[in-house]
């Protein structure tokens, strides 16, 4: 017998719907208005899939989450990072948000933008996200700075890495840089 009393009843219904139909529904609304709700639903479904070891649901939610992030606003994307990071250290959702940050690099690095402010605040709140960003993009940025950029990154990702590298080197308040230079 499986005890599910501590689970969200709507997510449980969606999980059983998935068992029968191979998909679940996402909240429907005007594009851009429910982006956070949709992201949270995918994250909740992923957590259920992990808890009850439903591999097909894990795969489906991962694909749906990635597809959804590509369509949502940058501010709503940034609002989902923290939740995605609470899905577990080995979660593919973490890699997806780090990759999506690279896709949105121009907006995230625009001086004075709301997105930039939220992005750097998120790294301050979630040092593990900062570390993952560092590992993924700082190396590329250091390569650009030294003229040794890796070829597998796009030009935007290399530029993002270079800006990311420069920003973190200038601002020692970021946890990772303080630890490395400390």
mmCIF file of C-alpha atoms in Angstrom:
data_model
loop_
_atom_site.group_PDB
_atom_site.id
_atom_site.type_symbol
_atom_site.label_atom_id
_atom_site.label_comp_id
_atom_site.label_asym_id
_atom_site.label_seq_id
_atom_site.Cartn_x
_atom_site.Cartn_y
_atom_site.Cartn_z
ATOM 1 C CA UNK A 1 0.000 0.000 0.000
ATOM 2 C CA UNK A 2 1.311 3.435 -0.942
ATOM 3 C CA UNK A 3 0.506 6.308 1.413
ATOM 4 C CA UNK A 4 -0.050 9.514 -0.600
ATOM 5 C CA UNK A 5 -1.817 11.704 1.977
ATOM 6 C CA UNK A 6 1.055 14.208 2.063
ATOM 7 C CA UNK A 7 0.985 14.759 -1.718
ATOM 8 C CA UNK A 8 -0.889 17.437 -3.660
ATOM 9 C CA UNK A 9 -4.141 15.723 -4.777
ATOM 10 C CA UNK A 10 -4.075 17.517 -8.151
ATOM 11 C CA UNK A 11 -0.575 16.238 -8.885
ATOM 12 C CA UNK A 12 -1.623 12.700 -7.873
ATOM 13 C CA UNK A 13 -4.589 12.929 -10.277
ATOM 14 C CA UNK A 14 -2.242 14.118 -13.003
ATOM 15 C CA UNK A 15 0.157 11.249 -12.295
ATOM 16 C CA UNK A 16 -2.636 8.707 -12.659
ATOM 17 C CA UNK A 17 -3.843 10.483 -15.803
ATOM 18 C CA UNK A 18 -0.301 10.117 -17.123
ATOM 19 C CA UNK A 19 -0.380 6.354 -16.384
ATOM 20 C CA UNK A 20 -3.398 5.966 -18.668
ATOM 21 C CA UNK A 21 -2.712 8.552 -21.359
ATOM 22 C CA UNK A 22 1.047 9.119 -21.467
ATOM 23 C CA UNK A 23 0.787 12.865 -20.782
ATOM 24 C CA UNK A 24 -0.643 15.267 -18.222
ATOM 25 C CA UNK A 25 -2.283 18.631 -18.664
ATOM 26 C CA UNK A 26 -0.573 21.941 -18.053
ATOM 27 C CA UNK A 27 -2.481 24.967 -16.753
ATOM 28 C CA UNK A 28 -4.044 26.745 -19.706
ATOM 29 C CA UNK A 29 -4.109 30.508 -19.983
ATOM 30 C CA UNK A 30 -2.908 33.481 -21.945
ATOM 31 C CA UNK A 31 0.693 33.057 -23.029
ATOM 32 C CA UNK A 32 3.083 34.447 -20.431
ATOM 33 C CA UNK A 33 0.512 34.776 -17.632
ATOM 34 C CA UNK A 34 0.851 31.345 -16.096
ATOM 35 C CA UNK A 35 4.485 30.600 -16.785
ATOM 36 C CA UNK A 36 5.423 30.218 -13.127
ATOM 37 C CA UNK A 37 2.403 27.969 -12.414
ATOM 38 C CA UNK A 38 3.271 25.756 -15.377
ATOM 39 C CA UNK A 39 6.926 25.532 -14.331
ATOM 40 C CA UNK A 40 5.942 24.683 -10.768
ATOM 41 C CA UNK A 41 3.578 21.968 -12.002
ATOM 42 C CA UNK A 42 6.329 20.355 -14.087
ATOM 43 C CA UNK A 43 8.682 20.505 -11.095
ATOM 44 C CA UNK A 44 6.001 19.016 -8.805
ATOM 45 C CA UNK A 45 5.340 16.218 -11.294
ATOM 46 C CA UNK A 46 9.070 15.556 -11.578
ATOM 47 C CA UNK A 47 9.343 15.284 -7.791
ATOM 48 C CA UNK A 48 6.472 12.756 -7.740
ATOM 49 C CA UNK A 49 8.116 10.789 -10.530
ATOM 50 C CA UNK A 50 11.336 10.607 -8.506
ATOM 51 C CA UNK A 51 9.572 9.728 -5.256
ATOM 52 C CA UNK A 52 7.559 6.894 -6.805
ATOM 53 C CA UNK A 53 10.290 5.865 -9.276
ATOM 54 C CA UNK A 54 8.233 6.411 -12.436
ATOM 55 C CA UNK A 55 10.935 6.626 -15.110
ATOM 56 C CA UNK A 56 8.563 7.453 -17.995
ATOM 57 C CA UNK A 57 7.088 10.353 -15.992
ATOM 58 C CA UNK A 58 10.593 11.577 -15.108
ATOM 59 C CA UNK A 59 11.499 11.661 -18.791
ATOM 60 C CA UNK A 60 8.217 13.298 -19.813
ATOM 61 C CA UNK A 61 8.379 16.020 -17.140
ATOM 62 C CA UNK A 62 12.002 16.774 -17.987
ATOM 63 C CA UNK A 63 11.121 17.257 -21.658
ATOM 64 C CA UNK A 64 8.017 19.321 -20.832
ATOM 65 C CA UNK A 65 9.953 21.488 -18.375
ATOM 66 C CA UNK A 66 12.677 22.185 -20.942
ATOM 67 C CA UNK A 67 10.138 22.962 -23.656
ATOM 68 C CA UNK A 68 8.198 25.252 -21.342
ATOM 69 C CA UNK A 69 11.267 27.209 -20.184
ATOM 70 C CA UNK A 70 12.151 27.967 -23.783
ATOM 71 C CA UNK A 71 8.777 29.722 -24.159
ATOM 72 C CA UNK A 72 8.362 31.579 -20.862
ATOM 73 C CA UNK A 73 9.478 35.098 -20.023
ATOM 74 C CA UNK A 74 12.982 35.616 -18.647
ATOM 75 C CA UNK A 75 11.725 36.897 -15.292
ATOM 76 C CA UNK A 76 9.428 33.860 -14.941
ATOM 77 C CA UNK A 77 12.312 31.588 -15.966
ATOM 78 C CA UNK A 78 14.458 33.118 -13.227
ATOM 79 C CA UNK A 79 11.639 32.542 -10.719
ATOM 80 C CA UNK A 80 11.788 28.783 -11.336
ATOM 81 C CA UNK A 81 15.497 28.263 -10.701
ATOM 82 C CA UNK A 82 15.212 27.855 -6.938
ATOM 83 C CA UNK A 83 12.450 25.241 -7.223
ATOM 84 C CA UNK A 84 14.378 23.360 -9.908
ATOM 85 C CA UNK A 85 17.375 23.241 -7.582
ATOM 86 C CA UNK A 86 15.363 21.545 -4.849
ATOM 87 C CA UNK A 87 14.713 18.508 -7.083
ATOM 88 C CA UNK A 88 17.988 16.854 -6.112
ATOM 89 C CA UNK A 89 21.666 17.135 -6.865
ATOM 90 C CA UNK A 90 21.567 14.809 -9.873
ATOM 91 C CA UNK A 91 18.372 16.293 -11.304
ATOM 92 C CA UNK A 92 18.382 17.054 -15.027
ATOM 93 C CA UNK A 93 16.219 20.087 -14.223
ATOM 94 C CA UNK A 94 19.308 21.786 -12.806
ATOM 95 C CA UNK A 95 21.207 21.302 -16.047
ATOM 96 C CA UNK A 96 18.224 22.603 -17.983
ATOM 97 C CA UNK A 97 18.077 25.896 -16.061
ATOM 98 C CA UNK A 98 21.843 26.409 -16.380
ATOM 99 C CA UNK A 99 21.606 25.773 -20.116
ATOM 100 C CA UNK A 100 18.593 28.076 -20.440
ATOM 101 C CA UNK A 101 20.548 30.822 -18.675
ATOM 102 C CA UNK A 102 23.116 30.507 -21.459
ATOM 103 C CA UNK A 103 20.400 30.852 -24.080
ATOM 104 C CA UNK A 104 19.178 34.038 -22.364
ATOM 105 C CA UNK A 105 22.685 35.368 -21.752
ATOM 106 C CA UNK A 106 22.292 38.704 -23.544
ATOM 107 C CA UNK A 107 19.286 39.682 -21.440
ATOM 108 C CA UNK A 108 20.812 38.365 -18.207
ATOM 109 C CA UNK A 109 23.944 40.443 -18.679
ATOM 110 C CA UNK A 110 22.273 43.701 -19.779
ATOM 111 C CA UNK A 111 23.472 46.357 -17.300
ATOM 112 C CA UNK A 112 20.686 47.741 -15.132
ATOM 113 C CA UNK A 113 18.065 45.216 -16.275
ATOM 114 C CA UNK A 114 15.625 43.578 -13.885
ATOM 115 C CA UNK A 115 16.636 40.177 -15.259
ATOM 116 C CA UNK A 116 20.303 40.841 -14.434
ATOM 117 C CA UNK A 117 19.415 41.900 -10.896
ATOM 118 C CA UNK A 118 17.305 38.767 -10.313
ATOM 119 C CA UNK A 119 19.957 36.552 -11.923
ATOM 120 C CA UNK A 120 22.757 37.728 -9.635
ATOM 121 C CA UNK A 121 20.429 37.723 -6.593
ATOM 122 C CA UNK A 122 19.553 34.105 -7.388
ATOM 123 C CA UNK A 123 23.233 33.168 -7.446
ATOM 124 C CA UNK A 124 23.697 34.857 -4.071
ATOM 125 C CA UNK A 125 20.746 32.946 -2.573
ATOM 126 C CA UNK A 126 21.688 29.645 -4.238
ATOM 127 C CA UNK A 127 25.465 29.193 -4.123
ATOM 128 C CA UNK A 128 25.087 25.774 -5.786
ATOM 129 C CA UNK A 129 23.494 27.490 -8.814
ATOM 130 C CA UNK A 130 26.387 29.940 -8.856
ATOM 131 C CA UNK A 131 28.796 26.989 -8.767
ATOM 132 C CA UNK A 132 27.016 25.274 -11.660
ATOM 133 C CA UNK A 133 27.036 28.499 -13.659
ATOM 134 C CA UNK A 134 30.710 28.912 -12.847
ATOM 135 C CA UNK A 135 31.548 25.389 -13.991
ATOM 136 C CA UNK A 136 29.526 25.716 -17.222
ATOM 137 C CA UNK A 137 30.327 29.276 -18.288
ATOM 138 C CA UNK A 138 33.244 30.648 -16.304
ATOM 139 C CA UNK A 139 35.607 28.232 -18.053
ATOM 140 C CA UNK A 140 34.328 29.425 -21.416
ATOM 141 C CA UNK A 141 34.730 33.043 -20.288
ATOM 142 C CA UNK A 142 38.241 32.452 -19.029
ATOM 143 C CA UNK A 143 39.006 30.811 -22.368
ATOM 144 C CA UNK A 144 37.754 33.907 -24.203
ATOM 145 C CA UNK A 145 39.820 36.150 -21.945
ATOM 146 C CA UNK A 146 42.927 34.052 -22.618
ATOM 147 C CA UNK A 147 42.098 33.457 -26.287
ATOM 148 C CA UNK A 148 41.526 29.755 -25.642
ATOM 149 C CA UNK A 149 37.732 29.531 -26.068
ATOM 150 C CA UNK A 150 36.339 26.051 -26.534
ATOM 151 C CA UNK A 151 34.569 25.482 -29.820
ATOM 152 C CA UNK A 152 31.515 23.604 -28.494
ATOM 153 C CA UNK A 153 29.959 26.780 -27.046
ATOM 154 C CA UNK A 154 28.114 29.216 -29.267
ATOM 155 C CA UNK A 155 29.430 32.755 -29.712
ATOM 156 C CA UNK A 156 26.705 34.002 -27.330
ATOM 157 C CA UNK A 157 27.688 31.440 -24.702
ATOM 158 C CA UNK A 158 31.359 32.373 -24.989
ATOM 159 C CA UNK A 159 30.455 36.058 -24.700
ATOM 160 C CA UNK A 160 28.231 35.235 -21.726
ATOM 161 C CA UNK A 161 31.092 33.300 -20.182
ATOM 162 C CA UNK A 162 33.444 36.230 -20.683
ATOM 163 C CA UNK A 163 30.977 38.675 -19.119
ATOM 164 C CA UNK A 164 30.212 36.211 -16.337
ATOM 165 C CA UNK A 165 33.939 35.758 -15.702
ATOM 166 C CA UNK A 166 34.513 39.526 -15.573
ATOM 167 C CA UNK A 167 31.494 40.183 -13.323
ATOM 168 C CA UNK A 168 32.451 37.535 -10.802
ATOM 169 C CA UNK A 169 36.046 38.682 -10.723
ATOM 170 C CA UNK A 170 34.919 42.273 -10.047
ATOM 171 C CA UNK A 171 32.337 41.371 -7.390
ATOM 172 C CA UNK A 172 33.907 39.397 -4.571
ATOM 173 C CA UNK A 173 30.563 39.207 -2.725
ATOM 174 C CA UNK A 174 29.671 36.103 -4.705
ATOM 175 C CA UNK A 175 30.189 33.081 -2.493
ATOM 176 C CA UNK A 176 32.164 30.949 -4.924
ATOM 177 C CA UNK A 177 34.632 33.637 -5.869
ATOM 178 C CA UNK A 178 35.128 34.572 -2.216
ATOM 179 C CA UNK A 179 35.845 30.894 -1.465
ATOM 180 C CA UNK A 180 38.274 30.530 -4.361
ATOM 181 C CA UNK A 181 40.172 33.752 -3.742
ATOM 182 C CA UNK A 182 39.712 33.752 0.059
#
